PDB file of C-alpha atoms in Angstrom:
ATOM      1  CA  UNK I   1       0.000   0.000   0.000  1.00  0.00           C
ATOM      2  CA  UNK I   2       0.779   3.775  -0.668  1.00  0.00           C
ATOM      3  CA  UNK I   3       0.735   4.611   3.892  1.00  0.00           C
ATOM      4  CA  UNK I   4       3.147   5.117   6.524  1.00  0.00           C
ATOM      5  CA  UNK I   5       3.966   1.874   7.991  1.00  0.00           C
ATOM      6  CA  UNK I   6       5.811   1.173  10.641  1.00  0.00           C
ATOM      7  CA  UNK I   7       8.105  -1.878  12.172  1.00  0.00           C
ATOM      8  CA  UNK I   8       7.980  -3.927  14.148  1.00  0.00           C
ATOM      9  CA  UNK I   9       4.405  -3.792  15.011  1.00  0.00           C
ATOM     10  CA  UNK I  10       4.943  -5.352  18.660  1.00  0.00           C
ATOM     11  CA  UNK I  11       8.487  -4.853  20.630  1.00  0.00           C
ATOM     12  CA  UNK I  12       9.241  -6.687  24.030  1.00  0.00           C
ATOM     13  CA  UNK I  13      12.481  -5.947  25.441  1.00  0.00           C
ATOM     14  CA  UNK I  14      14.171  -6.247  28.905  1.00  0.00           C
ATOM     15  CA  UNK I  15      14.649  -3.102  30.736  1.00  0.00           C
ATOM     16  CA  UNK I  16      18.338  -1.334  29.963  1.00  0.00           C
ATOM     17  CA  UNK I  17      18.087  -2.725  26.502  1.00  0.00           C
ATOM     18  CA  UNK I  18      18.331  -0.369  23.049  1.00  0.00           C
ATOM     19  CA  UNK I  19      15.798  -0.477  20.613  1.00  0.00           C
ATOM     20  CA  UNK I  20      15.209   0.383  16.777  1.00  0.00           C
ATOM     21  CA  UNK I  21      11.910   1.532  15.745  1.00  0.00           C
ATOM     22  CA  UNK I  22      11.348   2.145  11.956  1.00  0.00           C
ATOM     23  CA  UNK I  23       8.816   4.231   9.934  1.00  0.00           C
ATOM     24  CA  UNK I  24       8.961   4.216   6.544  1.00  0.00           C
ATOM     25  CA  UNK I  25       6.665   7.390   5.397  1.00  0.00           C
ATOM     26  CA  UNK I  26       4.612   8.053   2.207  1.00  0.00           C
ATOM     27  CA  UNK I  27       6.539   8.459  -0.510  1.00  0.00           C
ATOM     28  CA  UNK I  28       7.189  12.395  -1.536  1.00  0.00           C
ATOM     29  CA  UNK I  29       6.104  13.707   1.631  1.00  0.00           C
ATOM     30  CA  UNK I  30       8.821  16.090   3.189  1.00  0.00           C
ATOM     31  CA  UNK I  31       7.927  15.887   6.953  1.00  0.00           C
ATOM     32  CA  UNK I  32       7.518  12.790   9.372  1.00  0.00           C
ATOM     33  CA  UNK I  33       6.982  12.832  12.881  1.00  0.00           C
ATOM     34  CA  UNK I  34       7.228  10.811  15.899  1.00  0.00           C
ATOM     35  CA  UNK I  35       4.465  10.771  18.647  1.00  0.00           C
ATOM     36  CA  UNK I  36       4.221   8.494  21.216  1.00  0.00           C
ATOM     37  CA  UNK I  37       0.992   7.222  23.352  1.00  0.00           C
ATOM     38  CA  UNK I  38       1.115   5.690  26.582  1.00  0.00           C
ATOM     39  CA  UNK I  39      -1.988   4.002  28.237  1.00  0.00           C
ATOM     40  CA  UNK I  40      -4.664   6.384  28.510  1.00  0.00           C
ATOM     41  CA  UNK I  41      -2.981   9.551  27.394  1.00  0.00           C
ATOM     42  CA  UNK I  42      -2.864  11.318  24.054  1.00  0.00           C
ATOM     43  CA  UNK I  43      -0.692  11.845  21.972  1.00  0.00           C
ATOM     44  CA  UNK I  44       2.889  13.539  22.877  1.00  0.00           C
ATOM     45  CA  UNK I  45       4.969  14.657  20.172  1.00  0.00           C
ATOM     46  CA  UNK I  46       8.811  13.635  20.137  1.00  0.00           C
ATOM     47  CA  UNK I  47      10.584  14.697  17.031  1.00  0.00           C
ATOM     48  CA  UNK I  48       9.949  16.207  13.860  1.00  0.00           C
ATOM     49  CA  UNK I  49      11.815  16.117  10.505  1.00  0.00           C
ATOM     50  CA  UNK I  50      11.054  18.402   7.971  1.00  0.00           C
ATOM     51  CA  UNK I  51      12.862  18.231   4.408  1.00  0.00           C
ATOM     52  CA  UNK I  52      16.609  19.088   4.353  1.00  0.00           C
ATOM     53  CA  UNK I  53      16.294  21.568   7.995  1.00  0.00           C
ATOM     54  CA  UNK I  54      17.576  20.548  11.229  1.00  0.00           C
ATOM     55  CA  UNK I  55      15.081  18.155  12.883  1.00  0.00           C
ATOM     56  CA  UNK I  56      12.668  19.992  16.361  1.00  0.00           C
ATOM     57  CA  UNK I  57      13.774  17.342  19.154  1.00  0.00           C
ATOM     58  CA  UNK I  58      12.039  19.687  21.455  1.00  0.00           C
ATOM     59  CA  UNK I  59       9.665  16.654  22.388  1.00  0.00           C
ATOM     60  CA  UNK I  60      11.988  13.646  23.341  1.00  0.00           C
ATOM     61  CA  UNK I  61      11.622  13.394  27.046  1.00  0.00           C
ATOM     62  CA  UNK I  62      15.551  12.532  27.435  1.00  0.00           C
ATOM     63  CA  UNK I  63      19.267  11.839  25.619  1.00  0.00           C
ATOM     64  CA  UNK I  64      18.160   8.074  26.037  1.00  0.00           C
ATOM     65  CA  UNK I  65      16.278   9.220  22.596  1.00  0.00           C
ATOM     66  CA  UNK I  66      17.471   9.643  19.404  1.00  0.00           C
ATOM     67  CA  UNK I  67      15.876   9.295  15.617  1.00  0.00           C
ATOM     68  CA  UNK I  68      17.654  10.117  12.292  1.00  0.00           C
ATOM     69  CA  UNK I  69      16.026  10.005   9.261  1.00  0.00           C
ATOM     70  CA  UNK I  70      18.561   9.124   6.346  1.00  0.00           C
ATOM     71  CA  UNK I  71      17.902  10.509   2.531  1.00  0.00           C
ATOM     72  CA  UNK I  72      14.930  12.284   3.448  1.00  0.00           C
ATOM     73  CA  UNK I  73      13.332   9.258   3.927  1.00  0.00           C
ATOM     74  CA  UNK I  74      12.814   6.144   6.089  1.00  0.00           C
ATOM     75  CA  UNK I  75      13.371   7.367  10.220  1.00  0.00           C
ATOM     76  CA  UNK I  76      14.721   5.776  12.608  1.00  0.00           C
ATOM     77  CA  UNK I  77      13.675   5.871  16.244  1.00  0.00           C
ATOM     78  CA  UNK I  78      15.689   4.677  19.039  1.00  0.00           C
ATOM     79  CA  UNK I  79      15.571   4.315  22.806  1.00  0.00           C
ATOM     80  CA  UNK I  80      18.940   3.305  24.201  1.00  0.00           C
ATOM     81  CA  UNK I  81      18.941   1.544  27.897  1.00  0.00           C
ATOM     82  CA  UNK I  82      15.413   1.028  27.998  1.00  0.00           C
ATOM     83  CA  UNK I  83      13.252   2.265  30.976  1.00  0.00           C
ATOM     84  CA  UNK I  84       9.706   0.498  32.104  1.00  0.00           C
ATOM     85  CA  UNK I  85       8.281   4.206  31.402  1.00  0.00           C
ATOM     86  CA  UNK I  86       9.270   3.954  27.845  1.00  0.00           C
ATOM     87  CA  UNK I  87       6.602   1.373  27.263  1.00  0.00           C
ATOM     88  CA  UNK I  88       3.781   2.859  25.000  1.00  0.00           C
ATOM     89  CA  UNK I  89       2.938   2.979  21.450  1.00  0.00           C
ATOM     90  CA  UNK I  90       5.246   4.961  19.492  1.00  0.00           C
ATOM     91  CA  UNK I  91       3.498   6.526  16.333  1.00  0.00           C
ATOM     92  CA  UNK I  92       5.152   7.408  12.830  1.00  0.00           C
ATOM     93  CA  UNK I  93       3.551  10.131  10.830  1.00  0.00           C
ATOM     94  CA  UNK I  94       4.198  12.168   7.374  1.00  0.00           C
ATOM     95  CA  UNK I  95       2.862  14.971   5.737  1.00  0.00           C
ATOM     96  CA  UNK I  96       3.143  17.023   2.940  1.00  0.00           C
ATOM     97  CA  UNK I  97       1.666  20.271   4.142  1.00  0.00           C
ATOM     98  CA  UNK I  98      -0.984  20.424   7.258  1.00  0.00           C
ATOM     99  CA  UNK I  99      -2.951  16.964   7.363  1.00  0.00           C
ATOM    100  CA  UNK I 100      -0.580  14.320   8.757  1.00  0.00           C
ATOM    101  CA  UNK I 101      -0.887  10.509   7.656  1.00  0.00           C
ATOM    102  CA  UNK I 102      -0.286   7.909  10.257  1.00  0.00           C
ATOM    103  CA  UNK I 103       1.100   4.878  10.448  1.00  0.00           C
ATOM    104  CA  UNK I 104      -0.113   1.742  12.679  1.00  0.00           C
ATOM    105  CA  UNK I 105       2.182   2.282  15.467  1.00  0.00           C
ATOM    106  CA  UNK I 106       4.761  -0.041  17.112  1.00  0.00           C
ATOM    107  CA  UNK I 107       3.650  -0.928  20.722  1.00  0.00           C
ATOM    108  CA  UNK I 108       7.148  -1.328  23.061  1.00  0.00           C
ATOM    109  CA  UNK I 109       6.895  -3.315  25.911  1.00  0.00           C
ATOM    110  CA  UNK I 110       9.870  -2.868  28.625  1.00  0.00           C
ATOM    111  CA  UNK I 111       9.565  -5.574  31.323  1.00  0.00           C
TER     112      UNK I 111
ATOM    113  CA  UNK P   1       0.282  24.665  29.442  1.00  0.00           C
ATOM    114  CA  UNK P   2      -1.980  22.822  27.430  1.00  0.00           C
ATOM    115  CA  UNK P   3      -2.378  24.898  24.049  1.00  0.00           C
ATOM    116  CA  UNK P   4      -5.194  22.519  22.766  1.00  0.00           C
ATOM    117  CA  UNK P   5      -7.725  21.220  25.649  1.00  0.00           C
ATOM    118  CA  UNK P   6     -10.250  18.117  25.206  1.00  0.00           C
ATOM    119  CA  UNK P   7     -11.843  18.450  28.744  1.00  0.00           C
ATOM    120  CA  UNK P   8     -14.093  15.499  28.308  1.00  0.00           C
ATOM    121  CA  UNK P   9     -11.745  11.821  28.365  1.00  0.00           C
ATOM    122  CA  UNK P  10     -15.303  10.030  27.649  1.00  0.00           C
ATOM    123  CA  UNK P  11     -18.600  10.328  26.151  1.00  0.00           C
ATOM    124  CA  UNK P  12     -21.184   7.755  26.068  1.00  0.00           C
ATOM    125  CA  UNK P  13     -24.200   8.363  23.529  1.00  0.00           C
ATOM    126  CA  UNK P  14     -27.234   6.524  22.508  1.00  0.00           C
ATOM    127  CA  UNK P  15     -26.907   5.021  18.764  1.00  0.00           C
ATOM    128  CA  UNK P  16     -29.042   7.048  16.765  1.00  0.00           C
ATOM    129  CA  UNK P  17     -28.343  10.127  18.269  1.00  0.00           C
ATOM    130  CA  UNK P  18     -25.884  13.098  18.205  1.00  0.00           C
ATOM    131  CA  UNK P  19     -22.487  13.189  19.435  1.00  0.00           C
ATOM    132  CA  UNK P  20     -21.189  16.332  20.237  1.00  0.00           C
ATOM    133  CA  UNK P  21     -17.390  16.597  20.999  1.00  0.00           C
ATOM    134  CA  UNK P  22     -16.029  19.807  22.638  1.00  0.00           C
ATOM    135  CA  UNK P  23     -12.128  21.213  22.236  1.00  0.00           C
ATOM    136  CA  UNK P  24     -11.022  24.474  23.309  1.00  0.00           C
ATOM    137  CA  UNK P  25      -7.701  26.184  22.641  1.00  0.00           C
ATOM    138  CA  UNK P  26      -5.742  29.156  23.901  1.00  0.00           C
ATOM    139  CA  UNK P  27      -3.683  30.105  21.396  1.00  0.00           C
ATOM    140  CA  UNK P  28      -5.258  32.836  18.797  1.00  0.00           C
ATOM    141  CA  UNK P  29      -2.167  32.398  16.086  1.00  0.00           C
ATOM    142  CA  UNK P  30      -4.112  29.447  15.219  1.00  0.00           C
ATOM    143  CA  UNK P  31      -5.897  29.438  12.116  1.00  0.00           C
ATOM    144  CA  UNK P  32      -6.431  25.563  10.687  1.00  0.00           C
ATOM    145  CA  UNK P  33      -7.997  22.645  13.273  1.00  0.00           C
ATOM    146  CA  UNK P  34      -8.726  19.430  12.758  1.00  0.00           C
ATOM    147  CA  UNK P  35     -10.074  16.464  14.251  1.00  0.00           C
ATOM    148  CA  UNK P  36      -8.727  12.692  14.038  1.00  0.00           C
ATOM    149  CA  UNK P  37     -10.368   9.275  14.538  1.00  0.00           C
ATOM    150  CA  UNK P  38      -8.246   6.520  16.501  1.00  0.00           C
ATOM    151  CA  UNK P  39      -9.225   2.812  17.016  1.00  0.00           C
ATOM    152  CA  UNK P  40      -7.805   0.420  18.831  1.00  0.00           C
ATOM    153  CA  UNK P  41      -3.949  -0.728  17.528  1.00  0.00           C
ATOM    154  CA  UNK P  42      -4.756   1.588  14.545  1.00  0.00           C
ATOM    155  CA  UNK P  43      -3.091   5.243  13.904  1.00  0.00           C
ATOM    156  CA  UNK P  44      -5.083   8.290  14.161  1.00  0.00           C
ATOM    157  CA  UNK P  45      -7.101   8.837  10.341  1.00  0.00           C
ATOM    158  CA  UNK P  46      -7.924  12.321   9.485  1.00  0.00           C
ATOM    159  CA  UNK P  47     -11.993  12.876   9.241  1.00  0.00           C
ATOM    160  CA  UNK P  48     -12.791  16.696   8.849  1.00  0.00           C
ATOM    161  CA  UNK P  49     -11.270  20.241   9.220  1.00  0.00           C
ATOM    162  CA  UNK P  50     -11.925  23.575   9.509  1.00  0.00           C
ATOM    163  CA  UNK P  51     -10.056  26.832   8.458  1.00  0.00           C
ATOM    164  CA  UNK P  52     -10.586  29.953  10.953  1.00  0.00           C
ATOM    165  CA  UNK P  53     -12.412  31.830   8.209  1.00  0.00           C
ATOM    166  CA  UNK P  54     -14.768  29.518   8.416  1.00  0.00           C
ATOM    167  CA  UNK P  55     -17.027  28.743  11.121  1.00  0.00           C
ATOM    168  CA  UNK P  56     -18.968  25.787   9.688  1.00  0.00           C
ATOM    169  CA  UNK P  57     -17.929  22.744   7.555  1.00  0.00           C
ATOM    170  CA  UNK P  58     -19.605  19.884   7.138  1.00  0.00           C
ATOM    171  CA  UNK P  59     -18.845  16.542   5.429  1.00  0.00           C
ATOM    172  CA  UNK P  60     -21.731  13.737   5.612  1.00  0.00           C
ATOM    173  CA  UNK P  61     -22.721  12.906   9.446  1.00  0.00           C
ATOM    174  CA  UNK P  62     -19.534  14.921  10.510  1.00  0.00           C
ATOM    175  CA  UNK P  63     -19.761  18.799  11.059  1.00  0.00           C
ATOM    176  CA  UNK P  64     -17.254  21.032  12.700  1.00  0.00           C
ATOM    177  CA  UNK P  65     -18.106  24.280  14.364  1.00  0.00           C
ATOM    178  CA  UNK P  66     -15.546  27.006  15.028  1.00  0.00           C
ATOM    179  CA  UNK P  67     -16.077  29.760  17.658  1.00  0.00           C
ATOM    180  CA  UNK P  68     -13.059  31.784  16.974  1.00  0.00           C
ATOM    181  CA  UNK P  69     -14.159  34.690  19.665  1.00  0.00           C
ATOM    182  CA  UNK P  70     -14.478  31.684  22.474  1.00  0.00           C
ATOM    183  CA  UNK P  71     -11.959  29.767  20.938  1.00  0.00           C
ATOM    184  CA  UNK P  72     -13.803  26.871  20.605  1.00  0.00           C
ATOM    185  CA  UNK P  73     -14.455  23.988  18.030  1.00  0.00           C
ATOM    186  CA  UNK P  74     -17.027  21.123  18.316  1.00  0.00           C
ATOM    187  CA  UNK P  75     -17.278  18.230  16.370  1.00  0.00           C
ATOM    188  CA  UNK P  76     -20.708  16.946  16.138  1.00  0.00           C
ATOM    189  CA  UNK P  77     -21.760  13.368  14.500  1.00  0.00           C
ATOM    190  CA  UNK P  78     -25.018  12.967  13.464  1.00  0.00           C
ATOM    191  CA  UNK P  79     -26.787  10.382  13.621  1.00  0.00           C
ATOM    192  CA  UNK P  80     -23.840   8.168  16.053  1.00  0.00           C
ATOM    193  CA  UNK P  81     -23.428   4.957  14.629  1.00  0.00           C
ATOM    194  CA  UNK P  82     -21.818   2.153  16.895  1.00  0.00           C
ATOM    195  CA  UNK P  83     -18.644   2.549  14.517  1.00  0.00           C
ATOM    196  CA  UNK P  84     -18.479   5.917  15.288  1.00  0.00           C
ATOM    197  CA  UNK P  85     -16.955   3.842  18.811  1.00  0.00           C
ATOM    198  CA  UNK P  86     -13.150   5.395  18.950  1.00  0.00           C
ATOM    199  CA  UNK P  87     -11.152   7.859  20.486  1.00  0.00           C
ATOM    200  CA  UNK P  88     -11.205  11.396  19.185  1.00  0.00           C
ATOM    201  CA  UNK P  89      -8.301  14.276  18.881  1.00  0.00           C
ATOM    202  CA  UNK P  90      -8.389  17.655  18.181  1.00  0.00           C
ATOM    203  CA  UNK P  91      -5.856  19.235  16.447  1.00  0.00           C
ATOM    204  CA  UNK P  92      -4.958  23.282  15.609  1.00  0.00           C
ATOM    205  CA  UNK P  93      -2.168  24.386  13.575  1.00  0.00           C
ATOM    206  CA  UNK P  94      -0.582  27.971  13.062  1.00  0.00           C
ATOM    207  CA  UNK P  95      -0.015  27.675   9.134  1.00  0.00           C
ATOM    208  CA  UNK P  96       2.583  30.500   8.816  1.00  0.00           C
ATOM    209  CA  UNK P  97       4.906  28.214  11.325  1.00  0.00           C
ATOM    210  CA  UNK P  98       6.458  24.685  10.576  1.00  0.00           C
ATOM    211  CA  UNK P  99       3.445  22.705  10.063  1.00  0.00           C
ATOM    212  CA  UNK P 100       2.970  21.223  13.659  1.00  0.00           C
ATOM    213  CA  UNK P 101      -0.049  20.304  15.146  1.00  0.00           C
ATOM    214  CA  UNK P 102      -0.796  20.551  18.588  1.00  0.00           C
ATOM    215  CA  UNK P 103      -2.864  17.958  19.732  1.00  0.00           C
ATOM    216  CA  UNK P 104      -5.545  17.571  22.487  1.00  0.00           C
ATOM    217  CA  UNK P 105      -5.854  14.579  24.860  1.00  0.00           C
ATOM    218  CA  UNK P 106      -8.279  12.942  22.855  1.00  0.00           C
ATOM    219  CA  UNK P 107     -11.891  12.125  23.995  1.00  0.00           C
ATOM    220  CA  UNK P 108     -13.474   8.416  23.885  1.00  0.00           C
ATOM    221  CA  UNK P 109     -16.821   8.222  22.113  1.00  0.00           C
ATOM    222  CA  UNK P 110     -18.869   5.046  22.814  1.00  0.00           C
ATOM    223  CA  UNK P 111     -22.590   4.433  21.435  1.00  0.00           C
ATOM    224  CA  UNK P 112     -24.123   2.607  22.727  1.00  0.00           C
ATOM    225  CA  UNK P 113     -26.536   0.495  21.169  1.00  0.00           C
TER     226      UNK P 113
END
């Protein structure tokens, strides 16, 4: 299909582990973000890529978090020495101007 | 400080009738809302927006009301069907700035049949 999709769709890791999370956005569109949603709570934005410009990492909650997002493309997400609060689902979204698409989510579980 | 509010987490509504979903926002610079549909283990899908020189649009049982002097936006489904069932987020945007939308906490609709 033509969406954002995301992998993996379920992550279990053990606590003080690094993880990858992927997105791979619609093709042409120039900005992707990362949102994440923990149980019961909206969403809360993380980091946001848009074209060629340095990336808005105003929203990642500490240095444990880093994404990249290589040829203006596919991103990247990762959580390094993985906390128990980290679990939630992390969304992937692009856009081309105001609406954003979303992708399905990968739900990280840190036991 | 909570740019976007959704001040109700849930709503429960009778199938057949109208939901009405509230979302305020403090932030006058904003001039382009929306509002997104979430189920379960899905991502958010856009359903309808509204620019602030509007203060009506309307697309099939969906309609979204602006109240730019109040700032205030509804969102009002009518008539609720039980796949209307989902969580609900409002979103408002400042189009002159980078294209990020500030989201609300999202509001669960169930209808009930």
């Amino acid at each position: 299909g033509a969406g954002v999709s995301q992998s993996p769709s379920n992550k279990v890791t053990e606590k003080g582990k690094d993880v990858e999370l992927r997105c791979d956005p619609i093709s042409g569109h120039t900005a992707l973000y990362w949102y994440r949603q923990s149980l019961g709570q909206g969403l809360e934005f993380l980091i946001y890529f848009q074209g060629n410009s340095a990336p808005d990492k105003s929203g990642l909650p500490s240095d444990r978090f880093s994404a990249e997002r290589t040829g203006g493309s596919v991103s990247t997400l990762t959580i390094q020495r993985t906390q128990q609060e980290d679990s939630a689902v992390y969304l992937c979204a692009s856009s081309l101007q105001v609406e954003q698409f979303f992708g399905p989510g990968t739900r990280l579980t840190v036991l | 400080d909570q740019q976007v509010k959704q001040n109700s987490p849930s709503l429960s509504v009778q199938e057949g009738r109208i939901s009405i979903l509230n979302c305020d926002y403090t932030n006058s610079m904003f001039d382009y809302f929306l509002w997104y549909k979430k189920y379960p283990a899905e991502g958010p899908t856009f359903l309808i927006s509204i620019s602030s020189i509007k203060d009506k649009n309307e697309d099939g049982r969906f309609t979204v009301f602006l109240n730019k002097s109040a700032k205030h936006l509804s969102l009002h489904i009518v008539p609720s069907q039980p796949g209307d069932s989902a969580v609900y987020f409002c979103a408002a945007i400042f189009t002159d700035s980078n294209y990020q939308l500030i989201w609300g906490a999202g509001t669960k609709l169930i209808i009930k049949p």
